[in-house]
PDB file of C-alpha atoms in Angstrom:
ATOM      1  CA  MET A 131      18.259  -5.495  -8.648  1.00 90.00           C
ATOM      2  CA  ILE A 132      16.722  -4.184  -5.398  1.00 94.00           C
ATOM      3  CA  ALA A 133      16.159  -0.636  -4.539  1.00 96.00           C
ATOM      4  CA  SER A 134      15.282   0.812  -0.972  1.00 96.00           C
ATOM      5  CA  PHE A 135      13.436   3.547   0.536  1.00 96.00           C
ATOM      6  CA  GLU A 136      13.890   4.670   4.193  1.00 94.00           C
ATOM      7  CA  ARG A 137      12.134   7.570   6.040  1.00 91.00           C
ATOM      8  CA  ALA A 138      10.804   8.282   9.393  1.00 85.00           C
ATOM      9  CA  GLY A 139      11.693   4.948  10.976  1.00 87.00           C
ATOM     10  CA  ILE A 140      10.181   3.009   7.879  1.00 92.00           C
ATOM     11  CA  ARG A 141      12.084   1.053   5.394  1.00 94.00           C
ATOM     12  CA  PHE A 142      11.228  -1.069   2.383  1.00 97.00           C
ATOM     13  CA  GLN A 143      12.629  -2.737  -0.621  1.00 97.00           C
ATOM     14  CA  PHE A 144      11.386  -2.692  -4.217  1.00 97.00           C
ATOM     15  CA  PRO A 145      12.432  -3.792  -7.748  1.00 97.00           C
ATOM     16  CA  GLU A 146      14.664  -1.034  -9.107  1.00 95.00           C
ATOM     17  CA  ASN A 147      12.916  -1.014 -12.570  1.00 96.00           C
ATOM     18  CA  TRP A 148       9.749   0.229 -10.658  1.00 97.00           C
ATOM     19  CA  THR A 149       9.320   4.018 -10.466  1.00 96.00           C
ATOM     20  CA  LEU A 150       9.348   5.680  -7.155  1.00 97.00           C
ATOM     21  CA  ASN A 151       7.550   9.076  -6.580  1.00 96.00           C
ATOM     22  CA  ASP A 152       7.964  10.524  -3.105  1.00 94.00           C
ATOM     23  CA  GLU A 153       6.135  13.501  -1.747  1.00 95.00           C
ATOM     24  CA  THR A 154       6.610  15.099   1.690  1.00 91.00           C
ATOM     25  CA  ASP A 155       4.460  17.326   3.738  1.00 87.00           C
ATOM     26  CA  GLY A 156       5.953  18.372   6.944  1.00 83.00           C
ATOM     27  CA  GLU A 157       6.410  14.992   8.739  1.00 87.00           C
ATOM     28  CA  ASP A 158       3.778  13.217   6.561  1.00 92.00           C
ATOM     29  CA  TRP A 159       4.904  11.566   3.273  1.00 95.00           C
ATOM     30  CA  VAL A 160       3.656   9.436   0.359  1.00 96.00           C
ATOM     31  CA  ALA A 161       5.733   7.078  -1.452  1.00 97.00           C
ATOM     32  CA  THR A 162       4.149   5.773  -4.753  1.00 97.00           C
ATOM     33  CA  LEU A 163       5.603   2.628  -6.526  1.00 98.00           C
ATOM     34  CA  GLU A 164       4.522   2.314 -10.086  1.00 96.00           C
ATOM     35  CA  THR A 165       5.370  -1.022 -11.962  1.00 95.00           C
ATOM     36  CA  PRO A 166       6.049  -1.299 -15.745  1.00 94.00           C
ATOM     37  CA  GLY A 167       2.560  -2.804 -15.783  1.00 90.00           C
ATOM     38  CA  SER A 168      -0.876  -1.759 -14.386  1.00 89.00           C
ATOM     39  CA  ALA A 169       0.158  -2.383 -10.679  1.00 95.00           C
ATOM     40  CA  LEU A 170       0.986   0.213  -8.117  1.00 96.00           C
ATOM     41  CA  MET A 171       1.732   0.510  -4.556  1.00 97.00           C
ATOM     42  CA  VAL A 172       1.217   3.638  -2.339  1.00 97.00           C
ATOM     43  CA  LEU A 173       2.648   3.823   1.237  1.00 96.00           C
ATOM     44  CA  THR A 174       1.426   6.876   3.256  1.00 95.00           C
ATOM     45  CA  TYR A 175       2.818   7.916   6.481  1.00 94.00           C
ATOM     46  CA  ARG A 176       0.654  10.389   8.638  1.00 93.00           C
ATOM     47  CA  GLU A 177       1.285  11.539  11.977  1.00 90.00           C
ATOM     48  CA  ASP A 178      -2.237  13.117  12.731  1.00 84.00           C
ATOM     49  CA  VAL A 179      -4.377   9.971  12.550  1.00 88.00           C
ATOM     50  CA  GLU A 180      -4.992   6.481  14.169  1.00 89.00           C
ATOM     51  CA  PRO A 181      -4.460   3.571  11.907  1.00 91.00           C
ATOM     52  CA  ALA A 182      -7.997   2.298  12.001  1.00 89.00           C
ATOM     53  CA  GLU A 183      -9.214   5.950  10.909  1.00 91.00           C
ATOM     54  CA  LEU A 184      -6.855   5.889   8.048  1.00 91.00           C
ATOM     55  CA  GLY A 185      -7.905   2.715   6.788  1.00 91.00           C
ATOM     56  CA  ASP A 186     -11.629   3.834   7.099  1.00 91.00           C
ATOM     57  CA  GLU A 187     -10.802   6.992   5.148  1.00 92.00           C
ATOM     58  CA  THR A 188      -9.143   4.876   2.346  1.00 93.00           C
ATOM     59  CA  ILE A 189     -11.896   2.403   2.010  1.00 94.00           C
ATOM     60  CA  GLU A 190     -14.532   5.214   1.980  1.00 95.00           C
ATOM     61  CA  ALA A 191     -12.567   6.975  -0.784  1.00 95.00           C
ATOM     62  CA  LEU A 192     -12.535   3.907  -2.832  1.00 94.00           C
ATOM     63  CA  ARG A 193     -16.288   3.283  -2.310  1.00 94.00           C
ATOM     64  CA  GLU A 194     -16.994   6.746  -3.631  1.00 95.00           C
ATOM     65  CA  GLU A 195     -15.105   5.977  -6.746  1.00 93.00           C
ATOM     66  CA  TYR A 196     -16.199   2.484  -7.161  1.00 92.00           C
ATOM     67  CA  PRO A 197     -19.653   2.091  -5.546  1.00 92.00           C
ATOM     68  CA  ASP A 198     -19.888  -1.580  -6.349  1.00 91.00           C
ATOM     69  CA  LEU A 199     -16.560  -2.648  -4.970  1.00 94.00           C
ATOM     70  CA  ASP A 200     -16.352  -5.655  -2.683  1.00 95.00           C
ATOM     71  CA  ALA A 201     -14.296  -5.295   0.670  1.00 95.00           C
ATOM     72  CA  GLU A 202     -13.462  -7.965   3.261  1.00 96.00           C
ATOM     73  CA  VAL A 203     -11.972  -6.884   6.533  1.00 95.00           C
ATOM     74  CA  THR A 204      -8.665  -8.692   7.077  1.00 94.00           C
ATOM     75  CA  VAL A 205      -5.943  -8.741   9.637  1.00 95.00           C
ATOM     76  CA  GLU A 206      -2.450  -9.871   8.982  1.00 93.00           C
ATOM     77  CA  SER A 207       1.088  -9.171  10.339  1.00 93.00           C
ATOM     78  CA  VAL A 208       3.198  -6.660   8.566  1.00 93.00           C
ATOM     79  CA  ALA A 209       6.732  -5.503   9.804  1.00 91.00           C
ATOM     80  CA  GLY A 210       6.098  -7.735  12.852  1.00 90.00           C
ATOM     81  CA  GLN A 211       2.787  -5.900  13.952  1.00 91.00           C
ATOM     82  CA  THR A 212      -0.860  -6.563  13.596  1.00 93.00           C
ATOM     83  CA  ALA A 213      -2.087  -4.662  10.370  1.00 94.00           C
ATOM     84  CA  ILE A 214      -5.770  -4.160   9.777  1.00 94.00           C
ATOM     85  CA  GLY A 215      -7.385  -3.495   6.591  1.00 93.00           C
ATOM     86  CA  TYR A 216      -9.283  -4.821   3.733  1.00 95.00           C
ATOM     87  CA  ASP A 217      -8.876  -6.982   0.668  1.00 96.00           C
ATOM     88  CA  VAL A 218     -10.859  -5.325  -2.039  1.00 96.00           C
ATOM     89  CA  ASP A 219     -12.118  -6.253  -5.565  1.00 96.00           C
ATOM     90  CA  PHE A 220     -13.936  -3.780  -8.155  1.00 94.00           C
ATOM     91  CA  ILE A 221     -14.486  -3.393 -11.770  1.00 91.00           C
ATOM     92  CA  THR A 222     -13.084  -0.454 -13.880  1.00 88.00           C
ATOM     93  CA  LEU A 223     -14.152   0.266 -17.441  1.00 82.00           C
ATOM     94  CA  ASP A 224     -11.583  -2.102 -18.732  1.00 82.00           C
ATOM     95  CA  SER A 225     -10.665  -4.597 -16.026  1.00 90.00           C
ATOM     96  CA  ALA A 226     -11.204  -6.390 -12.929  1.00 94.00           C
ATOM     97  CA  VAL A 227      -8.883  -4.883 -10.028  1.00 94.00           C
ATOM     98  CA  THR A 228      -7.657  -6.540  -6.849  1.00 95.00           C
ATOM     99  CA  ALA A 229      -6.345  -4.277  -4.127  1.00 95.00           C
ATOM    100  CA  LYS A 230      -5.193  -4.384  -0.497  1.00 96.00           C
ATOM    101  CA  VAL A 231      -5.485  -1.898   2.162  1.00 96.00           C
ATOM    102  CA  ARG A 232      -3.388  -2.300   5.345  1.00 96.00           C
ATOM    103  CA  VAL A 233      -2.622   0.002   8.182  1.00 96.00           C
ATOM    104  CA  LEU A 234      -0.461  -0.078  11.125  1.00 94.00           C
ATOM    105  CA  GLU A 235       1.214   1.926  14.040  1.00 91.00           C
ATOM    106  CA  ALA A 236       4.640   3.177  12.875  1.00 86.00           C
ATOM    107  CA  ALA A 237       6.848   5.827  14.646  1.00 75.00           C
ATOM    108  CA  ALA A 238       4.465   8.478  15.855  1.00 80.00           C
ATOM    109  CA  GLY A 239       1.872   7.939  13.568  1.00 88.00           C
ATOM    110  CA  ALA A 240       0.072   5.534  11.188  1.00 93.00           C
ATOM    111  CA  LEU A 241       1.337   3.775   7.836  1.00 94.00           C
ATOM    112  CA  LEU A 242      -1.028   2.868   5.090  1.00 96.00           C
ATOM    113  CA  ILE A 243      -0.015   0.276   2.563  1.00 97.00           C
ATOM    114  CA  PHE A 244      -2.383   0.315  -0.510  1.00 97.00           C
ATOM    115  CA  TRP A 245      -1.581  -1.705  -3.666  1.00 97.00           C
ATOM    116  CA  GLN A 246      -3.672  -2.641  -6.632  1.00 95.00           C
ATOM    117  CA  LEU A 247      -3.446  -4.383  -9.957  1.00 94.00           C
ATOM    118  CA  ALA A 248      -5.540  -5.333 -12.836  1.00 93.00           C
ATOM    119  CA  GLU A 249      -6.451  -8.844 -13.262  1.00 92.00           C
ATOM    120  CA  LYS A 250      -4.269  -9.142 -16.527  1.00 92.00           C
ATOM    121  CA  ASP A 251      -1.141  -8.436 -14.423  1.00 92.00           C
ATOM    122  CA  ARG A 252      -2.105 -10.592 -11.455  1.00 92.00           C
ATOM    123  CA  GLU A 253       0.189 -13.446 -12.102  1.00 93.00           C
ATOM    124  CA  HIS A 254       3.384 -11.365 -12.695  1.00 93.00           C
ATOM    125  CA  TYR A 255       2.802  -8.581 -10.088  1.00 96.00           C
ATOM    126  CA  GLU A 256       0.945  -9.946  -7.169  1.00 95.00           C
ATOM    127  CA  SER A 257       3.848 -11.982  -5.670  1.00 95.00           C
ATOM    128  CA  LEU A 258       6.109  -8.830  -6.132  1.00 96.00           C
ATOM    129  CA  LEU A 259       3.689  -6.634  -4.346  1.00 96.00           C
ATOM    130  CA  ASN A 260       3.487  -8.944  -1.547  1.00 95.00           C
ATOM    131  CA  ALA A 261       7.360  -9.244  -1.405  1.00 96.00           C
ATOM    132  CA  VAL A 262       7.628  -5.383  -1.174  1.00 97.00           C
ATOM    133  CA  MET A 263       4.996  -5.577   1.748  1.00 95.00           C
ATOM    134  CA  ALA A 264       6.910  -8.508   3.447  1.00 95.00           C
ATOM    135  CA  SER A 265      10.166  -6.214   3.203  1.00 96.00           C
ATOM    136  CA  ILE A 266       8.475  -3.447   5.282  1.00 95.00           C
ATOM    137  CA  GLN A 267      10.451  -2.679   8.374  1.00 93.00           C
ATOM    138  CA  THR A 268       9.451  -0.090  11.161  1.00 89.00           C
ATOM    139  CA  GLY A 269      10.984   1.342  14.206  1.00 78.00           C
ATOM    140  CA  ALA A 270      12.708  -1.159  16.561  1.00 54.00           C
ATOM    141  CA  ASN A 271      12.751  -3.887  13.666  1.00 60.00           C
ATOM    142  CA  LEU A 272      14.995  -1.983  11.500  1.00 61.00           C
ATOM    143  CA  ASN A 273      18.336  -3.767  11.127  1.00 57.00           C
TER     144      ASN A 273
END
């Protein structure tokens, strides 16, 4: 079955067996999706920042935690808009990790989409994470 999330003109769908944690701070919010495995997705909406700045803040924070990470700049379409970001690979103590960082304009601010998964869960969760990303709708394309 499919569950839905909607706030501030942003909507997405996700598998209902995933856990949704939702935090709000004024107009800003963070929705964290945790899978039964090691994969997770975090969607962050902030009104006080430009999309490129939010993406840069995210990659800088990842570099502080994982100095040897490999990050490749990328652009793709999300919610019918151009999303800028990074495809990221890094090593933790026990696993190789793949992550995506994407940011786009949404409502009166920026939407950050971040997901990561351990190599051992890639085959099962990568397509599901991409499907959640593909389900994202913003503003005028909400139907």
